[in-house]
Coordinates of C-alpha atoms and ligand atoms in Angstrom, one line a residue:
Chain A
M1063 CA 125.1 90.9 43.8
S1064 CA 122.4 88.4 42.5
A1065 CA 124.1 84.9 43.3
A1066 CA 122.1 81.6 42.0
L1067 CA 122.8 80.2 45.7
D1068 CA 124.4 81.5 48.5
L1069 CA 125.1 79.3 51.1
E1070 CA 126.1 81.3 54.4
D1071 CA 127.9 79.5 57.2
V1072 CA 126.2 76.6 56.6
R1073 CA 126.8 73.8 59.6
K1074 CA 125.1 70.2 58.9
V1075 CA 125.5 67.5 61.7
Y1076 CA 123.9 64.1 61.3
R1077 CA 123.1 62.3 64.3
A1078 CA 124.0 58.7 64.0
G1079 CA 123.1 56.5 67.0
E1080 CA 124.7 58.1 70.0
G1081 CA 127.8 60.0 68.0
E1082 CA 127.2 62.7 65.8
V1083 CA 128.9 63.6 62.2
V1084 CA 129.6 67.1 61.3
A1085 CA 128.7 66.6 57.7
L1086 CA 129.3 70.5 56.8
S1087 CA 131.5 73.3 59.2
H1088 CA 131.0 76.8 58.1
A1089 CA 130.5 76.4 54.7
T1090 CA 129.3 79.2 52.5
L1091 CA 129.4 79.5 49.1
Q1092 CA 128.3 81.6 46.1
V1093 CA 127.7 80.4 43.1
G1094 CA 126.5 83.5 40.2
E1095 CA 123.6 83.4 37.5
D1096 CA 125.1 80.7 34.7
E1097 CA 128.6 79.7 36.7
I1098 CA 129.2 76.4 36.7
V1099 CA 131.1 75.1 40.2
A1100 CA 132.8 72.2 40.6
L1101 CA 132.9 70.7 43.9
L1102 CA 136.5 68.2 44.1
G1103 CA 136.2 65.9 47.4
P1104 CA 137.4 62.5 48.7
S1105 CA 134.2 60.3 49.9
G1106 CA 132.6 61.0 52.6
S1107 CA 134.1 64.4 52.3
G1108 CA 130.2 66.3 52.8
K1109 CA 130.0 66.3 48.7
T1110 CA 125.9 65.3 48.7
T1111 CA 125.5 66.7 52.2
L1112 CA 126.1 70.3 50.4
L1113 CA 123.8 69.8 47.6
S1114 CA 121.5 68.0 49.2
I1115 CA 121.1 71.8 51.1
A1116 CA 121.2 73.8 48.9
G1117 CA 118.3 71.9 46.7
G1118 CA 116.4 72.4 49.8
L1119 CA 116.1 68.3 50.5
L1120 CA 118.1 68.1 53.9
A1121 CA 117.8 71.5 56.2
A1122 CA 120.7 72.4 57.8
T1123 CA 121.5 72.2 61.1
A1124 CA 122.8 76.3 61.4
G1125 CA 123.1 78.7 58.9
R1126 CA 121.4 80.1 56.0
V1127 CA 120.6 79.2 52.5
L1128 CA 119.3 81.3 49.8
V1129 CA 118.4 80.5 46.0
G1130 CA 117.8 83.3 43.7
G1131 CA 118.0 85.6 47.1
R1132 CA 115.2 83.7 48.2
D1133 CA 116.3 82.0 52.1
I1134 CA 114.9 78.9 52.3
S1135 CA 116.3 78.0 55.1
G1136 CA 112.9 77.1 57.7
A1137 CA 110.9 77.0 54.6
T1138 CA 107.8 74.0 55.5
P1139 CA 108.3 71.1 53.1
G1140 CA 105.6 72.0 51.1
E1141 CA 107.2 75.5 50.9
L1142 CA 110.7 73.3 49.7
T1143 CA 108.3 70.8 47.9
R1144 CA 107.5 73.6 45.6
F1145 CA 110.6 75.1 45.4
R1146 CA 112.7 71.8 44.2
R1147 CA 109.7 71.7 41.7
E1148 CA 110.4 75.1 40.0
Q1149 CA 114.3 76.2 40.7
V1150 CA 115.9 73.3 40.9
G1151 CA 117.0 70.7 38.5
F1152 CA 118.8 67.8 40.4
V1153 CA 121.2 64.7 38.5
F1154 CA 121.4 62.4 42.0
Q1155 CA 124.0 60.6 42.5
A1156 CA 122.2 56.8 41.8
V1157 CA 120.7 58.5 39.1
N1158 CA 117.1 57.5 40.2
L1159 CA 114.7 57.7 37.2
V1160 CA 111.9 56.0 37.2
P1161 CA 112.3 52.3 35.7
F1162 CA 108.7 51.9 34.4
L1163 CA 108.8 54.6 32.4
T1164 CA 110.4 55.2 29.1
A1165 CA 113.5 58.1 28.8
R1166 CA 111.0 60.5 27.2
E1167 CA 108.3 59.9 30.0
N1168 CA 110.5 60.1 33.2
L1169 CA 111.6 63.8 31.4
L1170 CA 107.6 64.5 31.7
V1171 CA 107.1 63.1 34.8
V1172 CA 108.3 66.8 35.3
D1173 CA 105.4 68.6 34.1
E1174 CA 102.8 65.8 35.7
I1175 CA 103.6 66.9 38.7
G1176 CA 103.2 70.5 38.3
G1177 CA 104.9 72.1 36.3
R1178 CA 104.7 75.0 33.8
R1179 CA 104.0 73.5 30.6
K1180 CA 101.4 71.0 29.5
G1181 CA 100.7 68.6 26.8
P1182 CA 102.4 69.3 23.5
E1183 CA 104.6 71.9 24.8
S1184 CA 106.1 69.3 27.0
R1185 CA 106.7 66.5 25.0
A1186 CA 108.4 69.2 22.5
R1187 CA 110.2 70.5 25.5
A1188 CA 111.5 66.7 26.6
D1189 CA 111.6 66.0 22.7
R1190 CA 114.0 68.7 21.8
L1191 CA 116.5 67.9 25.3
L1192 CA 116.6 64.2 24.2
E1193 CA 118.0 64.9 21.1
E1194 CA 120.7 67.6 22.1
L1195 CA 121.7 65.1 25.1
G1196 CA 121.9 62.6 21.8
L1197 CA 118.9 60.3 22.7
A1198 CA 116.1 60.5 20.2
H1199 CA 116.7 57.4 18.9
R1200 CA 116.0 56.2 23.0
A1201 CA 113.4 57.7 23.8
G1202 CA 110.8 55.1 23.9
N1203 CA 113.3 52.8 26.3
L1204 CA 113.1 51.8 29.7
P1205 CA 115.9 52.4 31.5
G1206 CA 116.5 49.6 32.3
Q1207 CA 117.5 49.1 28.4
L1208 CA 120.1 51.7 28.7
S1209 CA 123.7 52.2 29.2
G1210 CA 125.0 53.5 32.3
G1211 CA 125.9 56.7 29.7
E1212 CA 122.7 56.6 28.4
R1213 CA 120.3 57.0 32.0
Q1214 CA 123.1 59.6 33.0
R1215 CA 121.9 61.7 30.0
V1216 CA 118.3 61.1 30.5
A1217 CA 119.1 62.5 34.3
I1218 CA 120.8 65.5 32.7
G1219 CA 117.8 65.9 30.8
R1220 CA 115.4 65.9 33.7
A1221 CA 116.8 67.6 35.6
L1222 CA 116.8 70.7 33.1
M1223 CA 113.2 69.9 31.9
N1224 CA 111.6 72.7 34.5
E1225 CA 114.4 75.2 33.6
P1226 CA 115.9 75.8 37.4
R1227 CA 117.5 78.3 38.2
L1228 CA 120.1 76.1 39.8
V1229 CA 120.9 72.7 38.1
L1230 CA 122.6 70.3 41.1
V1231 CA 125.5 67.1 39.9
D1232 CA 125.7 64.6 42.2
E1233 CA 129.1 62.4 40.0
P1234 CA 127.8 62.7 36.9
T1235 CA 130.6 60.3 36.0
S1236 CA 131.9 58.2 38.6
A1237 CA 129.8 55.2 36.8
L1238 CA 131.1 56.1 33.5
D1239 CA 134.6 55.9 31.9
T1240 CA 136.5 58.9 30.9
R1241 CA 135.4 59.4 27.1
T1242 CA 132.2 58.7 28.6
G1243 CA 132.0 61.1 31.4
T1244 CA 133.9 63.7 29.3
Q1245 CA 131.2 63.9 27.0
V1246 CA 128.5 63.8 29.6
M1247 CA 130.0 66.8 31.2
E1248 CA 130.7 68.2 27.4
L1249 CA 126.9 67.8 27.5
I1250 CA 126.2 69.5 31.2
R1251 CA 127.9 72.7 30.0
T1252 CA 126.7 72.8 27.0
E1253 CA 123.0 72.4 28.3
V1254 CA 123.8 74.7 31.4
K1255 CA 125.4 77.5 29.8
G1256 CA 123.5 78.0 27.0
R1257 CA 120.2 78.0 29.6
G1258 CA 122.4 80.5 31.7
T1259 CA 121.8 78.4 34.1
A1260 CA 124.0 78.0 37.6
A1261 CA 125.6 74.6 38.2
V1262 CA 127.2 72.7 41.4
I1263 CA 128.7 70.1 39.9
V1264 CA 130.6 67.1 42.5
T1265 CA 132.9 65.1 41.5
H1266 CA 136.3 63.0 43.3
D1267 CA 137.5 63.1 39.8
T1268 CA 140.2 66.1 38.6
R1269 CA 139.9 65.3 35.5
M1270 CA 136.5 66.5 35.1
T1271 CA 137.0 70.4 36.9
R1272 CA 138.4 71.7 33.8
W1273 CA 134.5 71.9 32.8
A1274 CA 133.7 73.8 35.5
D1275 CA 134.6 78.1 35.7
R1276 CA 135.2 77.3 39.4
T1277 CA 136.5 74.4 41.0
L1278 CA 135.9 74.3 45.4
H1279 CA 137.6 71.6 47.8
I1280 CA 136.0 69.8 50.4
D1281 CA 137.3 68.0 52.8
D1282 CA 136.0 67.0 55.9
G1283 CA 132.4 69.2 55.4
V1284 CA 135.2 72.6 55.0
L1285 CA 135.4 74.3 51.9
S1286 CA 138.1 75.9 50.3
A1287 CA 139.3 77.1 47.0
V1288 CA 142.2 74.6 46.8
P1289 CA 143.2 71.5 48.3
A1290 CA 143.1 70.5 51.9
A1291 CA 146.7 70.3 52.2
G1292 CA 147.2 73.7 50.4
P1293 CA 148.6 76.2 51.7
E1294 CA 145.8 78.8 53.0
G1295 CA 141.9 78.7 53.2
G1296 CA 140.1 79.8 50.2
D1297 CA 137.6 83.1 49.3
A1298 CA 134.7 80.3 50.1
E1299 CA 136.2 79.8 53.6
A1300 CA 134.9 81.0 56.4
Chain B
M932 CA 98.7 60.5 38.9
R933 CA 99.6 59.7 34.9
V934 CA 102.6 58.1 36.4
A935 CA 100.6 56.0 38.8
L936 CA 98.5 54.5 36.1
R937 CA 101.1 54.2 33.1
E938 CA 102.8 52.1 36.5
L939 CA 99.7 49.9 36.0
R940 CA 99.8 49.3 32.3
R941 CA 104.0 48.6 32.2
R942 CA 103.4 46.7 35.0
P943 CA 99.9 44.7 35.6
G944 CA 101.8 41.9 36.9
R945 CA 102.0 43.5 40.4
F946 CA 98.9 43.8 40.7
G947 CA 97.8 40.6 39.8
V948 CA 97.8 39.3 43.4
A949 CA 95.9 42.0 44.6
T950 CA 93.4 42.0 41.6
G951 CA 92.8 38.4 41.9
V952 CA 91.8 38.6 45.6
L953 CA 89.7 41.2 44.9
T954 CA 87.8 39.5 41.8
L955 CA 86.9 36.4 44.3
I956 CA 85.8 38.7 46.7
T957 CA 83.5 40.3 44.2
T958 CA 82.2 36.9 43.4
L959 CA 81.6 35.8 47.3
L960 CA 79.7 39.3 46.7
V961 CA 77.8 38.8 43.8
F962 CA 76.4 35.2 44.7
L963 CA 75.8 36.7 48.9
G964 CA 73.8 39.0 47.8
G965 CA 72.1 37.2 44.6
L966 CA 71.2 34.6 47.5
L967 CA 70.1 37.5 49.2
D968 CA 67.7 38.6 46.6
G969 CA 66.3 34.9 45.4
L970 CA 65.7 34.3 49.0
F971 CA 63.6 37.5 49.4
L972 CA 62.2 37.7 46.1
G973 CA 60.9 34.6 46.1
S974 CA 59.1 34.5 49.5
T975 CA 58.0 37.9 49.1
G976 CA 56.7 38.0 45.2
A977 CA 52.7 37.8 46.3
I978 CA 53.1 40.2 48.7
R979 CA 55.0 42.4 46.4
A980 CA 52.5 41.7 44.0
Q981 CA 49.5 43.1 45.7
D982 CA 48.1 46.5 44.3
A983 CA 46.7 47.9 47.3
D984 CA 48.1 50.2 49.8
V985 CA 47.4 48.1 53.4
L986 CA 47.1 44.4 53.9
V987 CA 44.6 44.2 57.1
Y988 CA 45.4 40.8 59.5
S989 CA 43.1 40.0 62.9
A990 CA 44.6 41.2 65.9
F991 CA 46.7 38.6 67.5
S992 CA 47.3 36.6 64.2
R993 CA 50.8 38.1 64.4
D994 CA 50.5 39.5 61.3
S995 CA 50.5 35.5 59.6
F996 CA 48.4 35.1 56.6
L997 CA 47.9 31.4 58.2
R998 CA 46.7 32.4 61.6
S999 CA 44.9 35.5 60.2
R1000 CA 40.8 35.2 59.4
I1001 CA 38.5 38.5 58.7
G1002 CA 35.0 38.0 58.7
P1003 CA 32.2 39.2 56.2
E1004 CA 31.0 41.9 59.4
L1005 CA 35.1 43.1 60.1
R1006 CA 35.3 43.4 56.4
Q1007 CA 32.3 46.3 56.3
E1008 CA 33.9 47.7 59.6
V1009 CA 37.2 48.4 58.0
E1010 CA 34.9 49.2 55.0
R1011 CA 33.7 51.9 56.7
V1012 CA 37.4 53.1 57.8
P1013 CA 37.5 57.2 56.4
G1014 CA 40.0 57.0 53.6
V1015 CA 39.6 53.4 52.5
E1016 CA 38.1 52.9 48.9
E1017 CA 38.0 49.4 48.2
T1018 CA 39.0 45.6 49.6
G1019 CA 39.7 42.4 48.5
G1020 CA 40.3 39.7 50.2
L1021 CA 43.3 37.8 50.0
G1022 CA 43.9 33.5 51.5
L1023 CA 46.8 31.9 50.9
A1024 CA 47.2 27.9 50.8
L1025 CA 50.6 26.2 51.1
V1026 CA 50.2 22.6 49.6
A1027 CA 51.5 19.9 47.6
A1028 CA 50.5 20.0 43.6
R1029 CA 50.9 16.8 42.4
V1030 CA 52.0 17.3 38.5
P1031 CA 51.4 15.1 35.1
G1032 CA 53.8 13.4 34.7
E1033 CA 56.1 14.4 36.9
E1034 CA 57.2 11.9 40.1
E1035 CA 58.1 14.5 42.3
P1036 CA 54.9 16.5 43.7
A1037 CA 55.3 20.3 43.3
D1038 CA 56.1 22.8 46.4
A1039 CA 52.3 25.5 45.3
A1040 CA 50.6 28.2 47.0
V1041 CA 47.4 28.5 46.1
A1042 CA 46.0 32.3 46.7
G1043 CA 42.3 32.9 46.4
Y1044 CA 42.1 37.0 45.1
Q1045 CA 39.7 39.4 44.3
L1046 CA 41.7 43.0 43.7
A1047 CA 43.9 41.5 40.8
P1048 CA 47.9 41.9 41.9
E1049 CA 50.4 43.6 39.8
G1050 CA 51.0 41.5 36.7
V1051 CA 48.5 39.0 38.0
P1052 CA 44.5 39.1 35.2
P1053 CA 41.2 39.3 37.2
T1054 CA 40.2 36.6 38.8
P1055 CA 39.8 33.3 36.9
P1056 CA 36.2 30.9 37.3
P1057 CA 36.2 28.3 40.0
G1058 CA 39.3 25.7 39.2
E1059 CA 41.3 27.2 37.1
A1060 CA 44.5 29.3 38.3
W1061 CA 46.9 32.2 37.0
A1062 CA 50.5 29.7 37.7
D1063 CA 53.8 32.1 39.2
R1064 CA 56.4 31.0 36.1
R1065 CA 58.9 29.4 39.2
L1066 CA 56.4 25.9 39.3
E1067 CA 57.8 25.6 35.2
A1068 CA 60.9 23.7 36.6
D1069 CA 58.4 21.6 38.1
G1070 CA 57.5 20.4 34.9
V1071 CA 53.9 22.3 35.4
R1072 CA 53.1 23.6 31.8
V1073 CA 49.8 25.7 31.0
G1074 CA 46.5 23.6 30.1
Q1075 CA 47.5 20.4 32.9
T1076 CA 45.5 19.8 35.7
L1077 CA 47.0 20.0 38.6
L1078 CA 45.9 18.0 41.9
M1079 CA 46.6 19.9 45.0
G1080 CA 47.0 18.4 48.4
P1081 CA 45.9 15.4 50.0
A1082 CA 42.4 15.9 48.5
E1083 CA 43.8 16.2 45.4
V1084 CA 41.9 19.1 44.5
P1085 CA 41.3 19.8 40.7
I1086 CA 43.2 23.6 38.9
R1087 CA 44.1 24.2 35.5
V1088 CA 47.1 26.4 34.9
R1089 CA 45.5 29.3 32.1
G1090 CA 48.6 30.9 31.6
W1091 CA 51.7 32.3 33.2
V1092 CA 52.7 35.2 35.6
E1093 CA 56.0 36.6 36.7
D1094 CA 57.5 37.0 39.9
T1095 CA 54.4 36.1 42.7
S1096 CA 55.9 33.1 44.6
Y1097 CA 55.3 33.3 48.5
L1098 CA 57.8 31.7 50.7
L1099 CA 60.1 30.1 47.8
Q1100 CA 56.4 28.5 45.9
G1101 CA 55.2 29.3 43.5
T1102 CA 51.5 30.6 43.5
L1103 CA 48.5 29.7 41.8
W1104 CA 46.3 32.4 41.3
V1105 CA 42.7 30.9 41.8
A1106 CA 39.1 32.8 42.5
P1107 CA 38.4 32.4 46.4
E1108 CA 35.7 29.6 46.3
T1109 CA 38.9 27.6 45.5
W1110 CA 41.0 28.5 47.9
R1111 CA 38.6 27.9 50.6
R1112 CA 38.0 24.5 49.1
V1113 CA 42.2 23.1 49.1
Q1114 CA 42.7 25.2 52.2
S1115 CA 39.1 23.6 53.7
L1116 CA 39.9 19.7 52.7
S1117 CA 44.0 19.6 52.8
R1118 CA 43.5 21.5 56.3
P1119 CA 40.2 20.3 58.2
D1120 CA 41.2 21.8 61.1
A1121 CA 41.9 25.3 59.7
A1122 CA 38.8 25.2 57.2
V1123 CA 37.8 28.2 56.0
A1124 CA 34.0 29.4 55.9
P1125 CA 31.9 31.3 52.8
G1126 CA 32.3 34.8 53.2
V1127 CA 35.5 34.7 55.3
F1128 CA 39.5 35.5 53.8
Q1129 CA 42.9 35.6 55.7
V1130 CA 43.8 39.0 54.8
L1131 CA 42.5 42.1 53.0
A1132 CA 44.2 44.2 50.6
V1133 CA 42.5 48.0 50.6
R1134 CA 43.2 50.8 48.6
G1135 CA 42.3 53.8 50.1
E1136 CA 43.8 57.9 49.9
G1137 CA 47.0 59.6 51.6
D1138 CA 49.7 58.2 53.3
P1139 CA 49.4 54.4 53.7
A1140 CA 50.7 54.4 57.0
D1141 CA 48.6 56.8 57.9
L1142 CA 45.7 54.9 56.6
A1143 CA 46.9 51.6 58.7
R1144 CA 46.3 53.7 61.7
A1145 CA 42.9 54.8 61.1
I1146 CA 42.1 51.0 60.0
E1147 CA 43.1 49.9 63.8
A1148 CA 41.5 52.9 65.1
G1149 CA 38.3 52.1 62.9
T1150 CA 38.0 48.5 64.1
G1151 CA 38.6 49.2 67.9
G1152 CA 41.4 47.0 67.9
R1153 CA 40.2 43.9 66.1
T1154 CA 42.8 44.2 63.1
S1155 CA 46.4 44.5 62.7
A1156 CA 46.8 46.8 59.2
L1157 CA 50.7 46.6 57.7
T1158 CA 51.5 48.6 54.6
L1159 CA 53.0 46.6 51.6
D1160 CA 56.6 47.3 53.4
E1161 CA 55.9 46.3 56.6
A1162 CA 53.7 42.9 55.6
V1163 CA 56.6 42.5 53.4
F1164 CA 59.3 42.2 56.6
S1165 CA 56.6 40.2 58.6
L1166 CA 56.9 37.3 56.5
P1167 CA 58.6 34.7 58.2
G1168 CA 61.9 34.5 58.1
T1169 CA 62.2 38.0 55.3
A1170 CA 63.6 40.2 58.4
Q1171 CA 66.2 37.6 59.7
Q1172 CA 67.7 36.6 56.6
N1173 CA 68.1 40.1 55.9
R1174 CA 70.0 40.7 58.4
V1175 CA 72.3 37.6 58.4
F1176 CA 73.0 38.6 55.3
T1177 CA 73.5 42.0 55.2
G1178 CA 75.9 40.9 58.3
I1179 CA 78.2 38.4 56.3
I1180 CA 78.3 40.8 53.5
G1181 CA 79.4 43.6 55.6
A1182 CA 81.9 41.4 57.3
T1183 CA 82.9 40.3 53.0
L1184 CA 83.3 44.1 52.5
L1185 CA 85.7 44.6 55.3
V1186 CA 87.8 42.0 54.3
A1187 CA 88.0 43.7 50.9
V1188 CA 89.0 47.0 52.6
L1189 CA 92.0 45.2 54.4
V1190 CA 93.0 43.7 51.1
V1191 CA 93.2 46.9 49.2
G1192 CA 94.7 48.5 52.8
L1193 CA 97.3 46.0 53.3
F1194 CA 98.4 45.6 49.6
F1195 CA 98.8 49.4 49.0
V1196 CA 100.9 49.7 52.3
L1197 CA 102.9 47.4 51.2
L1198 CA 103.2 48.4 47.9
T1199 CA 104.0 51.7 49.4
L1200 CA 107.3 50.5 51.5
E1201 CA 108.4 49.3 48.3
R1202 CA 107.9 52.0 46.7
T1203 CA 109.5 54.5 49.2
G1204 CA 112.7 55.0 47.3
L1205 CA 111.0 56.1 44.1
Y1206 CA 108.5 58.2 46.2
G1207 CA 111.3 59.8 47.1
V1208 CA 112.6 60.7 43.9
L1209 CA 109.5 62.0 42.8
K1210 CA 109.5 63.8 46.0
A1211 CA 112.3 65.6 45.5
I1212 CA 111.8 66.4 41.8
G1213 CA 109.0 68.6 43.1
A1214 CA 105.9 66.1 43.6
S1215 CA 103.6 66.5 46.4
S1216 CA 102.5 63.9 49.0
R1217 CA 99.1 64.8 47.7
Q1218 CA 100.0 63.8 44.2
L1219 CA 101.8 60.5 45.1
F1220 CA 98.5 59.4 47.0
A1221 CA 96.1 60.7 44.5
G1222 CA 98.4 57.5 42.3
V1223 CA 97.6 54.9 45.2
V1224 CA 94.3 55.9 45.0
A1225 CA 93.5 55.8 41.4
Q1226 CA 95.3 52.5 41.4
A1227 CA 93.4 51.0 44.0
V1228 CA 90.1 52.0 42.6
V1229 CA 91.6 51.2 38.6
V1230 CA 92.7 48.0 40.5
T1231 CA 88.8 46.9 41.6
A1232 CA 87.4 48.6 39.2
V1233 CA 89.1 45.3 37.3
A1234 CA 88.1 43.0 39.9
V1235 CA 84.5 44.1 39.9
A1236 CA 84.0 43.4 36.3
L1237 CA 86.2 40.2 36.2
G1238 CA 84.4 39.1 39.3
T1239 CA 81.2 39.8 38.5
A1240 CA 81.4 38.7 35.3
L1241 CA 82.9 34.9 36.8
A1242 CA 79.9 34.9 39.2
V1243 CA 77.6 35.5 36.0
L1244 CA 79.0 32.6 34.5
L1245 CA 79.0 30.2 37.7
A1246 CA 75.5 31.2 38.4
L1247 CA 74.5 29.2 35.2
A1248 CA 76.1 25.9 36.9
V1249 CA 73.9 26.6 39.9
P1250 CA 71.1 23.8 40.0
P1251 CA 67.5 25.5 39.7
E1252 CA 66.4 24.9 43.4
V1253 CA 69.1 27.2 45.2
P1254 CA 67.2 30.7 45.0
L1255 CA 70.2 32.7 43.2
Q1256 CA 68.5 35.5 41.3
L1257 CA 71.4 38.2 40.1
E1258 CA 69.7 41.7 39.8
P1259 CA 71.5 44.7 37.8
A1260 CA 70.4 46.8 40.8
R1261 CA 72.4 44.1 43.3
A1262 CA 75.5 44.4 41.2
G1263 CA 75.5 47.7 40.9
I1264 CA 75.3 48.2 44.7
T1265 CA 78.4 45.6 45.2
A1266 CA 80.4 47.7 42.5
L1267 CA 79.7 50.8 44.7
G1268 CA 80.7 48.9 47.7
M1269 CA 83.6 47.5 46.5
L1270 CA 84.9 50.9 44.9
A1271 CA 84.2 52.9 48.7
A1272 CA 86.3 49.9 50.5
A1273 CA 89.1 50.8 47.7
L1274 CA 89.0 54.4 48.8
V1275 CA 88.9 53.5 52.7
G1276 CA 91.7 50.7 52.0
S1277 CA 93.7 53.2 50.6
I1278 CA 93.5 55.7 52.5
V1279 CA 95.9 53.4 54.9
S1280 CA 98.7 54.3 53.0
L1281 CA 98.5 58.1 53.1
R1282 CA 100.8 58.1 56.7
R1283 CA 102.9 56.3 54.9
V1284 CA 103.3 58.4 52.0
V1285 CA 103.0 61.9 54.0
R1286 CA 105.8 60.0 55.7
I1287 CA 108.5 59.7 52.5
D1288 CA 111.3 62.4 52.8
P1289 CA 112.4 63.5 49.7
A1290 CA 116.2 63.1 51.3
T1291 CA 115.8 59.4 50.7
A1292 CA 116.0 59.6 46.8
I1293 CA 119.4 61.6 47.6
G1294 CA 121.3 57.4 48.2
S1295 CA 119.1 54.9 47.1
A1296 CA 119.2 53.6 43.6
T1297 CA 116.3 52.0 41.5
Ligands
ATP1042 N1 121.7 60.3 56.8 C1 122.9 59.8 57.2 N2 123.0 59.9 58.9 C2 124.2 60.0 59.8 N3 125.3 60.2 58.6 C3 125.5 60.9 57.5 C4 124.3 60.5 56.2 N4 124.5 61.4 55.6 C5 126.0 61.1 54.8 N5 126.4 61.0 56.2 C6 127.6 61.1 56.6 O1 128.0 62.5 56.4 C7 129.4 62.5 55.5 C8 129.3 63.1 54.6 O2 128.2 62.5 53.8 P1 128.1 63.1 52.1 O3 127.2 61.2 51.8 O4 128.1 64.3 52.1 O5 129.7 62.7 51.9 P2 130.0 62.5 50.0 O6 131.0 63.6 50.3 O7 128.7 63.0 49.1 O8 130.4 61.5 49.3 P3 130.9 60.4 48.3 O9 131.7 60.7 47.5 O10 131.0 59.1 48.6 O11 129.7 60.0 48.2 C9 129.6 61.4 55.7 O12 130.7 61.1 57.2 C10 128.7 60.2 56.2 O13 128.6 59.2 56.7
MG1043 MG1 128.0 61.7 47.9

């Protein structure tokens, strides 16, 4: 079976000064081609670490990472750059838009750094995404002139710009009120489902998990299908 | 790269300090170059204007006009050397000229000649001169009669010629006998007999350097023959001036390299977060570095334009006795030098850009 994302027994250990932090242990997870998986867990449980490894931003200490059937575990930094450019869409926890570019230009950056599209085609896609995200009237605004929810939506647009195989969203709603958070989650679902893209959405807000096809819990670096306090490990546990 | 250029347009203020400093450096470079050109061109005009292949000095004159003497007999020897086609005598006397209606005498070089230099008409009648335009600043006018040296030899100005000055003094191009009179009356110790010149201008065939060697050999070592380029650099102080100014200009360019290097390294440090995010979404180090280089080049190009314009404006305020001469070619060389400095300076940032880890995007906020 072809999975958009396939983590096999992934382990991540951070070296912090003298000691070590085990941020992920034996994480095994498969995300189907157009599946949306919510990753739920308390702060410091390893959610961002897992996303970063899945997206080729961090190297796993052990285990295999396959995206679209391709193993990226041993890839060079250059190969990973290309992989991220072509296969992955990130929405970072801190949003991280380019501050001196307008909403529209923040989307266009993706194509400017080597995307498939050029010029008019690229602008057309950016405009369509902004339209879908309800940002058409904000296209010319700088991030500093946008609200938190609007910035979040621009970041989603940027993540979808390269038609990724896998969208990784880190805490899209943590800085938003429930209503805006719900809106953003709805949008992510519509956009991702409409394109047949797989997505992993990290959150620590249980209310947001209803937009996902499946919810996984993570606690202290250990994945399970049910909360850590639950009776037994789920299908994702190694 | 597009992103980098947009940043320049959106946030010009960030680059203001670097642009300002580079502008001042450019102004300084244009001035230094202008002084070098002013000194060099103003010192060497009479030699550069020579329409000859080789200048022949007497041996042991150490290639100085004032010490050199070529009599008729030595001249005949030169003329017998194969390859020599035409010779013309040259003599120079540096004297003060009394200008009618002016308190201050003007420094002038009286040059007796037979072969007309480029831009100078054929030899005028005795007692008359083609004057270098430089003398206009000393109050000299066409039609005036100047009184040369302590003996007050009269010379009437027939018209102007351009760019023929000698050691920063305007040249009066005269008949050989007029020069001999001025020379003998103002420097009795260095009087010259009829038929004697200081230097011979020689036209001939073939490579001037070969011709010069042939003349030296053909005169049995009694002459020192120089190509025009060699003669220019044998003028007192010319080579030293060039070395000193080239050194200062080089050091100033080095400062430009340091300014660009330091500024963009600091900017790169400040942009660690931004570059991390761009790398995270797939930008390569190469693309980001190209952006840094593009910014350095644009900032420098703007600074070069501003700095050159500023130098041109400031030059208007420089008193005429300062030998400042702004040449378009020098401005071009300065611009190229500055752009090269920008390229070299921005290379310092390369390592910083390469080392930025895309994983910094995970946590950093904008
Ligand atoms: N670069 C690092 N060096 C050392 N330890 C790290 C590093 N990054 C994360 N950690 C540690 O690894 C663990 C997991 O971190 P991670 O950022 O994945 O958590 P998280 O689930 O995303 O938390 P949050 O909900 O607060 O964002 C934490 O204990 C954290 O302190
Ligand atoms: Mg996190």
